[in-house]
């Protein structure tokens, strides 16, 4: 069995409202974490993000998933809920949201995930980046096609253009997942975050701040300081939200 410690951070940044959301729920043997970044204007993004987190966690609580295929099905169910919640001529008329969901079986030492959009999951092992999700975005498509160097993607002017997000018709919605459940080792660290965070914090800085942090909350505080420093000259930078899970052996 693994011991888990969770910490969360969600800030408005330079915006007038926070349209990100995150949350977690656990059963006797699994932890489910969900993070979402809404869009749609007039407050609709915030409604969508909160709906996504609530619907994903409720769905998991009702039927805990044991693999990424089931989690992907839950993402599609949540997508239908976002579409059904739209109301013409209101702030809900055109709402969308990214999503990333992580499930850790802390008894069986297994992990699986699913995501849509450009909110990310990072997995660190022994302090080094082990795995990261790939964005469903125009810029990621350019990188994959060899048309854009990876080091230019973070600040590309079209970086925010998504290929997939909840609120899209199910027949064109793109959801990626982890495939077969993977083995978690004690000491592994997971980070779910919105683009408002990873845009300003390169992978190397994620690793260095993680190495210098004694706890999950201390790490998120360090990441917030990095964003504050990086956006000091920007008047309207994005909301930023993060949820981290640190694993450890259960004390004897």
mmCIF file of N, CA, C and O in Angstrom, residues 67-148:
data_model
loop_
_atom_site.group_PDB
_atom_site.id
_atom_site.type_symbol
_atom_site.label_atom_id
_atom_site.label_comp_id
_atom_site.label_asym_id
_atom_site.label_seq_id
_atom_site.Cartn_x
_atom_site.Cartn_y
_atom_site.Cartn_z
ATOM 1 N N UNK A 67 -9.400 1.017 -15.062
ATOM 2 C CA UNK A 67 -8.529 1.158 -16.222
ATOM 3 C C UNK A 67 -8.850 2.398 -17.015
ATOM 4 O O UNK A 67 -9.894 3.046 -16.806
ATOM 5 N N UNK A 68 -7.965 2.761 -17.940
ATOM 6 C CA UNK A 68 -8.114 4.006 -18.680
ATOM 7 C C UNK A 68 -9.311 3.988 -19.621
ATOM 8 O O UNK A 68 -9.899 5.036 -19.904
ATOM 9 N N UNK A 69 -9.701 2.804 -20.122
ATOM 10 C CA UNK A 69 -10.855 2.743 -21.022
ATOM 11 C C UNK A 69 -12.123 3.202 -20.302
ATOM 12 O O UNK A 69 -12.925 3.976 -20.848
ATOM 13 N N UNK A 70 -12.297 2.752 -19.068
ATOM 14 C CA UNK A 70 -13.458 3.181 -18.280
ATOM 15 C C UNK A 70 -13.386 4.669 -17.960
ATOM 16 O O UNK A 70 -14.405 5.366 -17.970
ATOM 17 N N UNK A 71 -12.174 5.152 -17.687
ATOM 18 C CA UNK A 71 -12.025 6.570 -17.391
ATOM 19 C C UNK A 71 -12.316 7.413 -18.625
ATOM 20 O O UNK A 71 -12.944 8.474 -18.535
ATOM 21 N N UNK A 72 -11.895 6.930 -19.782
ATOM 22 C CA UNK A 72 -12.209 7.622 -21.031
ATOM 23 C C UNK A 72 -13.719 7.655 -21.266
ATOM 24 O O UNK A 72 -14.275 8.673 -21.692
ATOM 25 N N UNK A 73 -14.397 6.555 -20.977
ATOM 26 C CA UNK A 73 -15.863 6.538 -21.091
ATOM 27 C C UNK A 73 -16.491 7.594 -20.182
ATOM 28 O O UNK A 73 -17.472 8.251 -20.565
ATOM 29 N N UNK A 74 -15.924 7.763 -18.991
ATOM 30 C CA UNK A 74 -16.436 8.772 -18.064
ATOM 31 C C UNK A 74 -16.213 10.178 -18.622
ATOM 32 O O UNK A 74 -17.064 11.061 -18.462
ATOM 33 N N UNK A 75 -15.091 10.386 -19.308
ATOM 34 C CA UNK A 75 -14.848 11.684 -19.953
ATOM 35 C C UNK A 75 -15.913 11.947 -21.018
ATOM 36 O O UNK A 75 -16.453 13.061 -21.117
ATOM 37 N N UNK A 76 -16.242 10.937 -21.804
ATOM 38 C CA UNK A 76 -17.279 11.122 -22.826
ATOM 39 C C UNK A 76 -18.646 11.380 -22.192
ATOM 40 O O UNK A 76 -19.429 12.199 -22.702
ATOM 41 N N UNK A 77 -18.959 10.715 -21.097
ATOM 42 C CA UNK A 77 -20.206 10.988 -20.372
ATOM 43 C C UNK A 77 -20.225 12.433 -19.886
ATOM 44 O O UNK A 77 -21.254 13.119 -19.967
ATOM 45 N N UNK A 78 -19.091 12.899 -19.382
ATOM 46 C CA UNK A 78 -19.000 14.270 -18.889
ATOM 47 C C UNK A 78 -19.126 15.265 -20.035
ATOM 48 O O UNK A 78 -19.729 16.339 -19.879
ATOM 49 N N UNK A 79 -18.592 14.911 -21.193
ATOM 50 C CA UNK A 79 -18.729 15.773 -22.362
ATOM 51 C C UNK A 79 -20.205 15.975 -22.712
ATOM 52 O O UNK A 79 -20.643 17.100 -23.001
ATOM 53 N N UNK A 80 -20.962 14.891 -22.669
ATOM 54 C CA UNK A 80 -22.401 15.008 -22.956
ATOM 55 C C UNK A 80 -23.085 15.899 -21.913
ATOM 56 O O UNK A 80 -24.013 16.657 -22.244
ATOM 57 N N UNK A 81 -22.638 15.817 -20.664
ATOM 58 C CA UNK A 81 -23.224 16.658 -19.617
ATOM 59 C C UNK A 81 -22.948 18.139 -19.880
ATOM 60 O O UNK A 81 -23.812 18.997 -19.640
ATOM 61 N N UNK A 82 -21.756 18.457 -20.378
ATOM 62 C CA UNK A 82 -21.430 19.852 -20.709
ATOM 63 C C UNK A 82 -22.322 20.344 -21.833
ATOM 64 O O UNK A 82 -22.889 21.450 -21.767
ATOM 65 N N UNK A 83 -22.479 19.534 -22.861
ATOM 66 C CA UNK A 83 -23.337 19.926 -23.989
ATOM 67 C C UNK A 83 -24.782 20.094 -23.537
ATOM 68 O O UNK A 83 -25.458 21.077 -23.891
ATOM 69 N N UNK A 84 -25.278 19.168 -22.712
ATOM 70 C CA UNK A 84 -26.665 19.235 -22.240
ATOM 71 C C UNK A 84 -26.908 20.428 -21.324
ATOM 72 O O UNK A 84 -28.053 20.892 -21.202
ATOM 73 N N UNK A 85 -25.850 20.922 -20.672
ATOM 74 C CA UNK A 85 -26.014 22.030 -19.728
ATOM 75 C C UNK A 85 -26.015 23.394 -20.405
ATOM 76 O O UNK A 85 -26.261 24.415 -19.749
ATOM 77 N N UNK A 86 -25.764 23.417 -21.692
ATOM 78 C CA UNK A 86 -25.770 24.707 -22.397
ATOM 79 C C UNK A 86 -27.186 25.271 -22.477
ATOM 80 O O UNK A 86 -28.150 24.537 -22.661
ATOM 81 N N UNK A 87 -27.258 26.589 -22.346
ATOM 82 C CA UNK A 87 -28.543 27.301 -22.446
ATOM 83 C C UNK A 87 -28.351 28.461 -23.411
ATOM 84 O O UNK A 87 -27.535 29.358 -23.148
ATOM 85 N N UNK A 88 -29.070 28.472 -24.533
ATOM 86 C CA UNK A 88 -28.906 29.552 -25.511
ATOM 87 C C UNK A 88 -29.146 30.925 -24.892
ATOM 88 O O UNK A 88 -29.953 31.093 -23.980
ATOM 89 N N UNK A 89 -28.401 31.909 -25.395
ATOM 90 C CA UNK A 89 -28.552 33.315 -24.998
ATOM 91 C C UNK A 89 -28.233 33.550 -23.520
ATOM 92 O O UNK A 89 -28.742 34.500 -22.918
ATOM 93 N N UNK A 90 -27.428 32.678 -22.934
ATOM 94 C CA UNK A 90 -26.944 32.891 -21.563
ATOM 95 C C UNK A 90 -25.438 32.674 -21.549
ATOM 96 O O UNK A 90 -24.825 32.338 -22.568
ATOM 97 N N UNK A 91 -24.820 32.829 -20.360
ATOM 98 C CA UNK A 91 -23.385 32.595 -20.248
ATOM 99 C C UNK A 91 -23.015 31.134 -20.504
ATOM 100 O O UNK A 91 -21.852 30.799 -20.726
ATOM 101 N N UNK A 92 -24.013 30.255 -20.498
ATOM 102 C CA UNK A 92 -23.776 28.825 -20.740
ATOM 103 C C UNK A 92 -23.854 28.459 -22.224
ATOM 104 O O UNK A 92 -23.686 27.297 -22.580
ATOM 105 N N UNK A 93 -24.078 29.413 -23.085
ATOM 106 C CA UNK A 93 -24.397 29.105 -24.478
ATOM 107 C C UNK A 93 -23.253 28.433 -25.232
ATOM 108 O O UNK A 93 -23.491 27.594 -26.110
ATOM 109 N N UNK A 94 -22.025 28.790 -24.923
ATOM 110 C CA UNK A 94 -20.900 28.313 -25.739
ATOM 111 C C UNK A 94 -19.747 27.855 -24.856
ATOM 112 O O UNK A 94 -18.588 28.144 -25.120
ATOM 113 N N UNK A 95 -20.056 27.122 -23.780
ATOM 114 C CA UNK A 95 -19.013 26.777 -22.817
ATOM 115 C C UNK A 95 -18.292 25.487 -23.205
ATOM 116 O O UNK A 95 -18.886 24.541 -23.723
ATOM 117 N N UNK A 96 -16.990 25.503 -22.927
ATOM 118 C CA UNK A 96 -16.105 24.370 -23.172
ATOM 119 C C UNK A 96 -15.200 24.196 -21.962
ATOM 120 O O UNK A 96 -15.088 25.080 -21.109
ATOM 121 N N UNK A 97 -14.501 23.076 -21.920
ATOM 122 C CA UNK A 97 -13.523 22.867 -20.854
ATOM 123 C C UNK A 97 -12.526 21.787 -21.243
ATOM 124 O O UNK A 97 -12.889 20.789 -21.881
ATOM 125 N N UNK A 98 -11.286 21.993 -20.856
ATOM 126 C CA UNK A 98 -10.325 20.897 -20.895
ATOM 127 C C UNK A 98 -10.605 19.983 -19.707
ATOM 128 O O UNK A 98 -11.363 20.328 -18.798
ATOM 129 N N UNK A 99 -9.960 18.820 -19.686
ATOM 130 C CA UNK A 99 -10.041 17.947 -18.515
ATOM 131 C C UNK A 99 -8.819 17.050 -18.481
ATOM 132 O O UNK A 99 -8.303 16.642 -19.534
ATOM 133 N N UNK A 100 -8.329 16.772 -17.288
ATOM 134 C CA UNK A 100 -7.362 15.713 -17.078
ATOM 135 C C UNK A 100 -7.760 14.990 -15.802
ATOM 136 O O UNK A 100 -8.013 15.626 -14.774
ATOM 137 N N UNK A 101 -7.899 13.668 -15.903
ATOM 138 C CA UNK A 101 -8.292 12.856 -14.758
ATOM 139 C C UNK A 101 -7.236 11.802 -14.473
ATOM 140 O O UNK A 101 -6.739 11.147 -15.394
ATOM 141 N N UNK A 102 -6.900 11.648 -13.208
ATOM 142 C CA UNK A 102 -5.877 10.705 -12.760
ATOM 143 C C UNK A 102 -6.476 9.787 -11.702
ATOM 144 O O UNK A 102 -7.157 10.256 -10.793
ATOM 145 N N UNK A 103 -6.217 8.487 -11.824
ATOM 146 C CA UNK A 103 -6.662 7.523 -10.817
ATOM 147 C C UNK A 103 -5.456 6.719 -10.342
ATOM 148 O O UNK A 103 -4.732 6.133 -11.158
ATOM 149 N N UNK A 104 -5.238 6.720 -9.020
ATOM 150 C CA UNK A 104 -4.159 5.935 -8.422
ATOM 151 C C UNK A 104 -4.774 4.861 -7.538
ATOM 152 O O UNK A 104 -5.520 5.160 -6.607
ATOM 153 N N UNK A 105 -4.461 3.609 -7.863
ATOM 154 C CA UNK A 105 -4.811 2.477 -6.998
ATOM 155 C C UNK A 105 -3.675 2.355 -5.987
ATOM 156 O O UNK A 105 -2.620 1.810 -6.302
ATOM 157 N N UNK A 106 -3.890 2.908 -4.789
ATOM 158 C CA UNK A 106 -2.796 2.969 -3.819
ATOM 159 C C UNK A 106 -2.626 1.668 -3.040
ATOM 160 O O UNK A 106 -1.682 1.534 -2.260
ATOM 161 N N UNK A 107 -3.507 0.708 -3.260
ATOM 162 C CA UNK A 107 -3.331 -0.637 -2.694
ATOM 163 C C UNK A 107 -2.569 -1.513 -3.694
ATOM 164 O O UNK A 107 -1.611 -2.209 -3.346
ATOM 165 N N UNK A 108 -3.000 -1.486 -4.952
ATOM 166 C CA UNK A 108 -2.374 -2.295 -5.989
ATOM 167 C C UNK A 108 -1.206 -1.640 -6.695
ATOM 168 O O UNK A 108 -0.601 -2.239 -7.590
ATOM 169 N N UNK A 109 -0.877 -0.374 -6.342
ATOM 170 C CA UNK A 109 0.255 0.353 -6.933
ATOM 171 C C UNK A 109 0.103 0.499 -8.450
ATOM 172 O O UNK A 109 1.054 0.292 -9.202
ATOM 173 N N UNK A 110 -1.094 0.891 -8.884
ATOM 174 C CA UNK A 110 -1.346 1.087 -10.313
ATOM 175 C C UNK A 110 -1.896 2.484 -10.557
ATOM 176 O O UNK A 110 -2.531 3.079 -9.677
ATOM 177 N N UNK A 111 -1.693 2.984 -11.771
ATOM 178 C CA UNK A 111 -2.180 4.313 -12.123
ATOM 179 C C UNK A 111 -2.716 4.295 -13.551
ATOM 180 O O UNK A 111 -2.206 3.570 -14.408
ATOM 181 N N UNK A 112 -3.774 5.071 -13.789
ATOM 182 C CA UNK A 112 -4.259 5.306 -15.144
ATOM 183 C C UNK A 112 -4.829 6.710 -15.233
ATOM 184 O O UNK A 112 -5.156 7.325 -14.212
ATOM 185 N N UNK A 113 -4.913 7.242 -16.452
ATOM 186 C CA UNK A 113 -5.406 8.607 -16.631
ATOM 187 C C UNK A 113 -6.030 8.776 -18.011
ATOM 188 O O UNK A 113 -5.884 7.934 -18.898
ATOM 189 N N UNK A 114 -6.731 9.911 -18.180
ATOM 190 C CA UNK A 114 -7.298 10.296 -19.469
ATOM 191 C C UNK A 114 -7.360 11.815 -19.507
ATOM 192 O O UNK A 114 -7.478 12.474 -18.467
ATOM 193 N N UNK A 115 -7.272 12.390 -20.724
ATOM 194 C CA UNK A 115 -7.334 13.852 -20.800
ATOM 195 C C UNK A 115 -7.822 14.298 -22.179
ATOM 196 O O UNK A 115 -7.750 13.558 -23.167
ATOM 197 N N UNK A 116 -8.326 15.531 -22.215
ATOM 198 C CA UNK A 116 -8.718 16.190 -23.459
ATOM 199 C C UNK A 116 -8.350 17.665 -23.334
ATOM 200 O O UNK A 116 -8.659 18.304 -22.326
ATOM 201 N N UNK A 117 -7.682 18.207 -24.348
ATOM 202 C CA UNK A 117 -7.280 19.606 -24.316
ATOM 203 C C UNK A 117 -5.816 19.775 -23.953
ATOM 204 O O UNK A 117 -4.993 18.884 -24.180
ATOM 205 N N UNK A 118 -5.482 20.925 -23.356
ATOM 206 C CA UNK A 118 -4.078 21.218 -23.064
ATOM 207 C C UNK A 118 -3.782 21.349 -21.573
ATOM 208 O O UNK A 118 -2.718 21.863 -21.197
ATOM 209 N N UNK A 119 -4.688 20.900 -20.719
ATOM 210 C CA UNK A 119 -4.320 20.727 -19.316
ATOM 211 C C UNK A 119 -3.512 19.431 -19.238
ATOM 212 O O UNK A 119 -3.814 18.461 -19.931
ATOM 213 N N UNK A 120 -2.488 19.434 -18.399
ATOM 214 C CA UNK A 120 -1.494 18.364 -18.460
ATOM 215 C C UNK A 120 -1.401 17.531 -17.188
ATOM 216 O O UNK A 120 -1.708 18.005 -16.088
ATOM 217 N N UNK A 121 -0.905 16.314 -17.387
ATOM 218 C CA UNK A 121 -0.467 15.455 -16.295
ATOM 219 C C UNK A 121 1.041 15.257 -16.442
ATOM 220 O O UNK A 121 1.519 14.899 -17.527
ATOM 221 N N UNK A 122 1.767 15.499 -15.355
ATOM 222 C CA UNK A 122 3.206 15.206 -15.284
ATOM 223 C C UNK A 122 3.403 14.119 -14.229
ATOM 224 O O UNK A 122 2.799 14.166 -13.160
ATOM 225 N N UNK A 123 4.308 13.179 -14.524
ATOM 226 C CA UNK A 123 4.646 12.087 -13.603
ATOM 227 C C UNK A 123 6.160 12.119 -13.411
ATOM 228 O O UNK A 123 6.922 11.996 -14.370
ATOM 229 N N UNK A 124 6.583 12.287 -12.156
ATOM 230 C CA UNK A 124 8.000 12.353 -11.820
ATOM 231 C C UNK A 124 8.406 11.105 -11.046
ATOM 232 O O UNK A 124 7.665 10.636 -10.172
ATOM 233 N N UNK A 125 9.569 10.590 -11.373
ATOM 234 C CA UNK A 125 10.132 9.452 -10.645
ATOM 235 C C UNK A 125 11.582 9.782 -10.274
ATOM 236 O O UNK A 125 12.355 10.202 -11.130
ATOM 237 N N UNK A 126 11.903 9.613 -9.003
ATOM 238 C CA UNK A 126 13.222 9.969 -8.485
ATOM 239 C C UNK A 126 13.594 11.394 -8.868
ATOM 240 O O UNK A 126 14.743 11.704 -9.186
ATOM 241 N N UNK A 127 12.584 12.272 -8.841
ATOM 242 C CA UNK A 127 12.803 13.686 -9.085
ATOM 243 C C UNK A 127 12.901 14.097 -10.534
ATOM 244 O O UNK A 127 13.033 15.290 -10.833
ATOM 245 N N UNK A 128 12.843 13.139 -11.449
ATOM 246 C CA UNK A 128 12.965 13.434 -12.876
ATOM 247 C C UNK A 128 11.640 13.198 -13.596
ATOM 248 O O UNK A 128 10.866 12.322 -13.208
ATOM 249 N N UNK A 129 11.397 13.980 -14.652
ATOM 250 C CA UNK A 129 10.175 13.803 -15.426
ATOM 251 C C UNK A 129 10.176 12.421 -16.069
ATOM 252 O O UNK A 129 11.087 12.068 -16.827
ATOM 253 N N UNK A 130 9.155 11.659 -15.771
ATOM 254 C CA UNK A 130 9.030 10.278 -16.238
ATOM 255 C C UNK A 130 8.071 10.194 -17.435
ATOM 256 O O UNK A 130 8.362 9.540 -18.432
ATOM 257 N N UNK A 131 6.944 10.892 -17.342
ATOM 258 C CA UNK A 131 5.907 10.857 -18.380
ATOM 259 C C UNK A 131 5.138 12.172 -18.350
ATOM 260 O O UNK A 131 4.947 12.760 -17.291
ATOM 261 N N UNK A 132 4.718 12.638 -19.527
ATOM 262 C CA UNK A 132 3.843 13.810 -19.603
ATOM 263 C C UNK A 132 2.826 13.590 -20.712
ATOM 264 O O UNK A 132 3.149 13.019 -21.752
ATOM 265 N N UNK A 133 1.598 14.050 -20.486
ATOM 266 C CA UNK A 133 0.575 13.973 -21.530
ATOM 267 C C UNK A 133 0.926 14.912 -22.676
ATOM 268 O O UNK A 133 1.656 15.888 -22.514
ATOM 269 N N UNK A 134 0.380 14.617 -23.852
ATOM 270 C CA UNK A 134 0.579 15.451 -25.038
ATOM 271 C C UNK A 134 -0.704 16.242 -25.299
ATOM 272 O O UNK A 134 -1.796 15.682 -25.340
ATOM 273 N N UNK A 135 -0.549 17.548 -25.487
ATOM 274 C CA UNK A 135 -1.690 18.440 -25.653
ATOM 275 C C UNK A 135 -2.467 18.133 -26.932
ATOM 276 O O UNK A 135 -1.887 17.756 -27.959
ATOM 277 N N UNK A 136 -3.765 18.345 -26.861
ATOM 278 C CA UNK A 136 -4.600 18.340 -28.058
ATOM 279 C C UNK A 136 -4.702 19.796 -28.519
ATOM 280 O O UNK A 136 -5.674 20.493 -28.221
ATOM 281 N N UNK A 137 -3.700 20.244 -29.222
ATOM 282 C CA UNK A 137 -3.647 21.656 -29.614
ATOM 283 C C UNK A 137 -3.031 21.803 -30.993
ATOM 284 O O UNK A 137 -2.332 20.906 -31.494
ATOM 285 N N UNK A 138 -3.269 22.954 -31.590
ATOM 286 C CA UNK A 138 -2.685 23.252 -32.899
ATOM 287 C C UNK A 138 -1.166 23.234 -32.818
ATOM 288 O O UNK A 138 -0.489 22.650 -33.673
ATOM 289 N N UNK A 139 -0.616 23.839 -31.782
ATOM 290 C CA UNK A 139 0.834 23.929 -31.660
ATOM 291 C C UNK A 139 1.461 22.545 -31.496
ATOM 292 O O UNK A 139 2.502 22.246 -32.091
ATOM 293 N N UNK A 140 0.828 21.665 -30.698
ATOM 294 C CA UNK A 140 1.354 20.310 -30.558
ATOM 295 C C UNK A 140 1.344 19.582 -31.899
ATOM 296 O O UNK A 140 2.268 18.835 -32.220
ATOM 297 N N UNK A 141 0.313 19.833 -32.709
ATOM 298 C CA UNK A 141 0.251 19.227 -34.043
ATOM 299 C C UNK A 141 1.406 19.713 -34.911
ATOM 300 O O UNK A 141 2.003 18.926 -35.669
ATOM 301 N N UNK A 142 1.748 20.990 -34.803
ATOM 302 C CA UNK A 142 2.880 21.540 -35.565
ATOM 303 C C UNK A 142 4.195 20.920 -35.111
ATOM 304 O O UNK A 142 5.059 20.592 -35.935
ATOM 305 N N UNK A 143 4.340 20.746 -33.807
ATOM 306 C CA UNK A 143 5.551 20.109 -33.275
ATOM 307 C C UNK A 143 5.638 18.668 -33.764
ATOM 308 O O UNK A 143 6.692 18.210 -34.225
ATOM 309 N N UNK A 144 4.530 17.937 -33.676
ATOM 310 C CA UNK A 144 4.513 16.531 -34.075
ATOM 311 C C UNK A 144 4.848 16.374 -35.564
ATOM 312 O O UNK A 144 5.448 15.372 -35.971
ATOM 313 N N UNK A 145 4.454 17.364 -36.374
ATOM 314 C CA UNK A 145 4.702 17.302 -37.814
ATOM 315 C C UNK A 145 6.095 17.803 -38.187
ATOM 316 O O UNK A 145 6.454 17.801 -39.376
ATOM 317 N N UNK A 146 6.865 18.236 -37.208
ATOM 318 C CA UNK A 146 8.202 18.746 -37.474
ATOM 319 C C UNK A 146 8.225 20.148 -38.033
ATOM 320 O O UNK A 146 9.248 20.606 -38.563
ATOM 321 N N UNK A 147 7.107 20.865 -37.912
ATOM 322 C CA UNK A 147 7.007 22.218 -38.454
ATOM 323 C C UNK A 147 7.335 23.297 -37.434
ATOM 324 O O UNK A 147 7.446 24.476 -37.795
ATOM 325 N N UNK A 148 7.489 22.903 -36.168
ATOM 326 C CA UNK A 148 7.787 23.868 -35.117
ATOM 327 C C UNK A 148 8.719 23.210 -34.095
ATOM 328 O O UNK A 148 8.411 22.121 -33.607
#
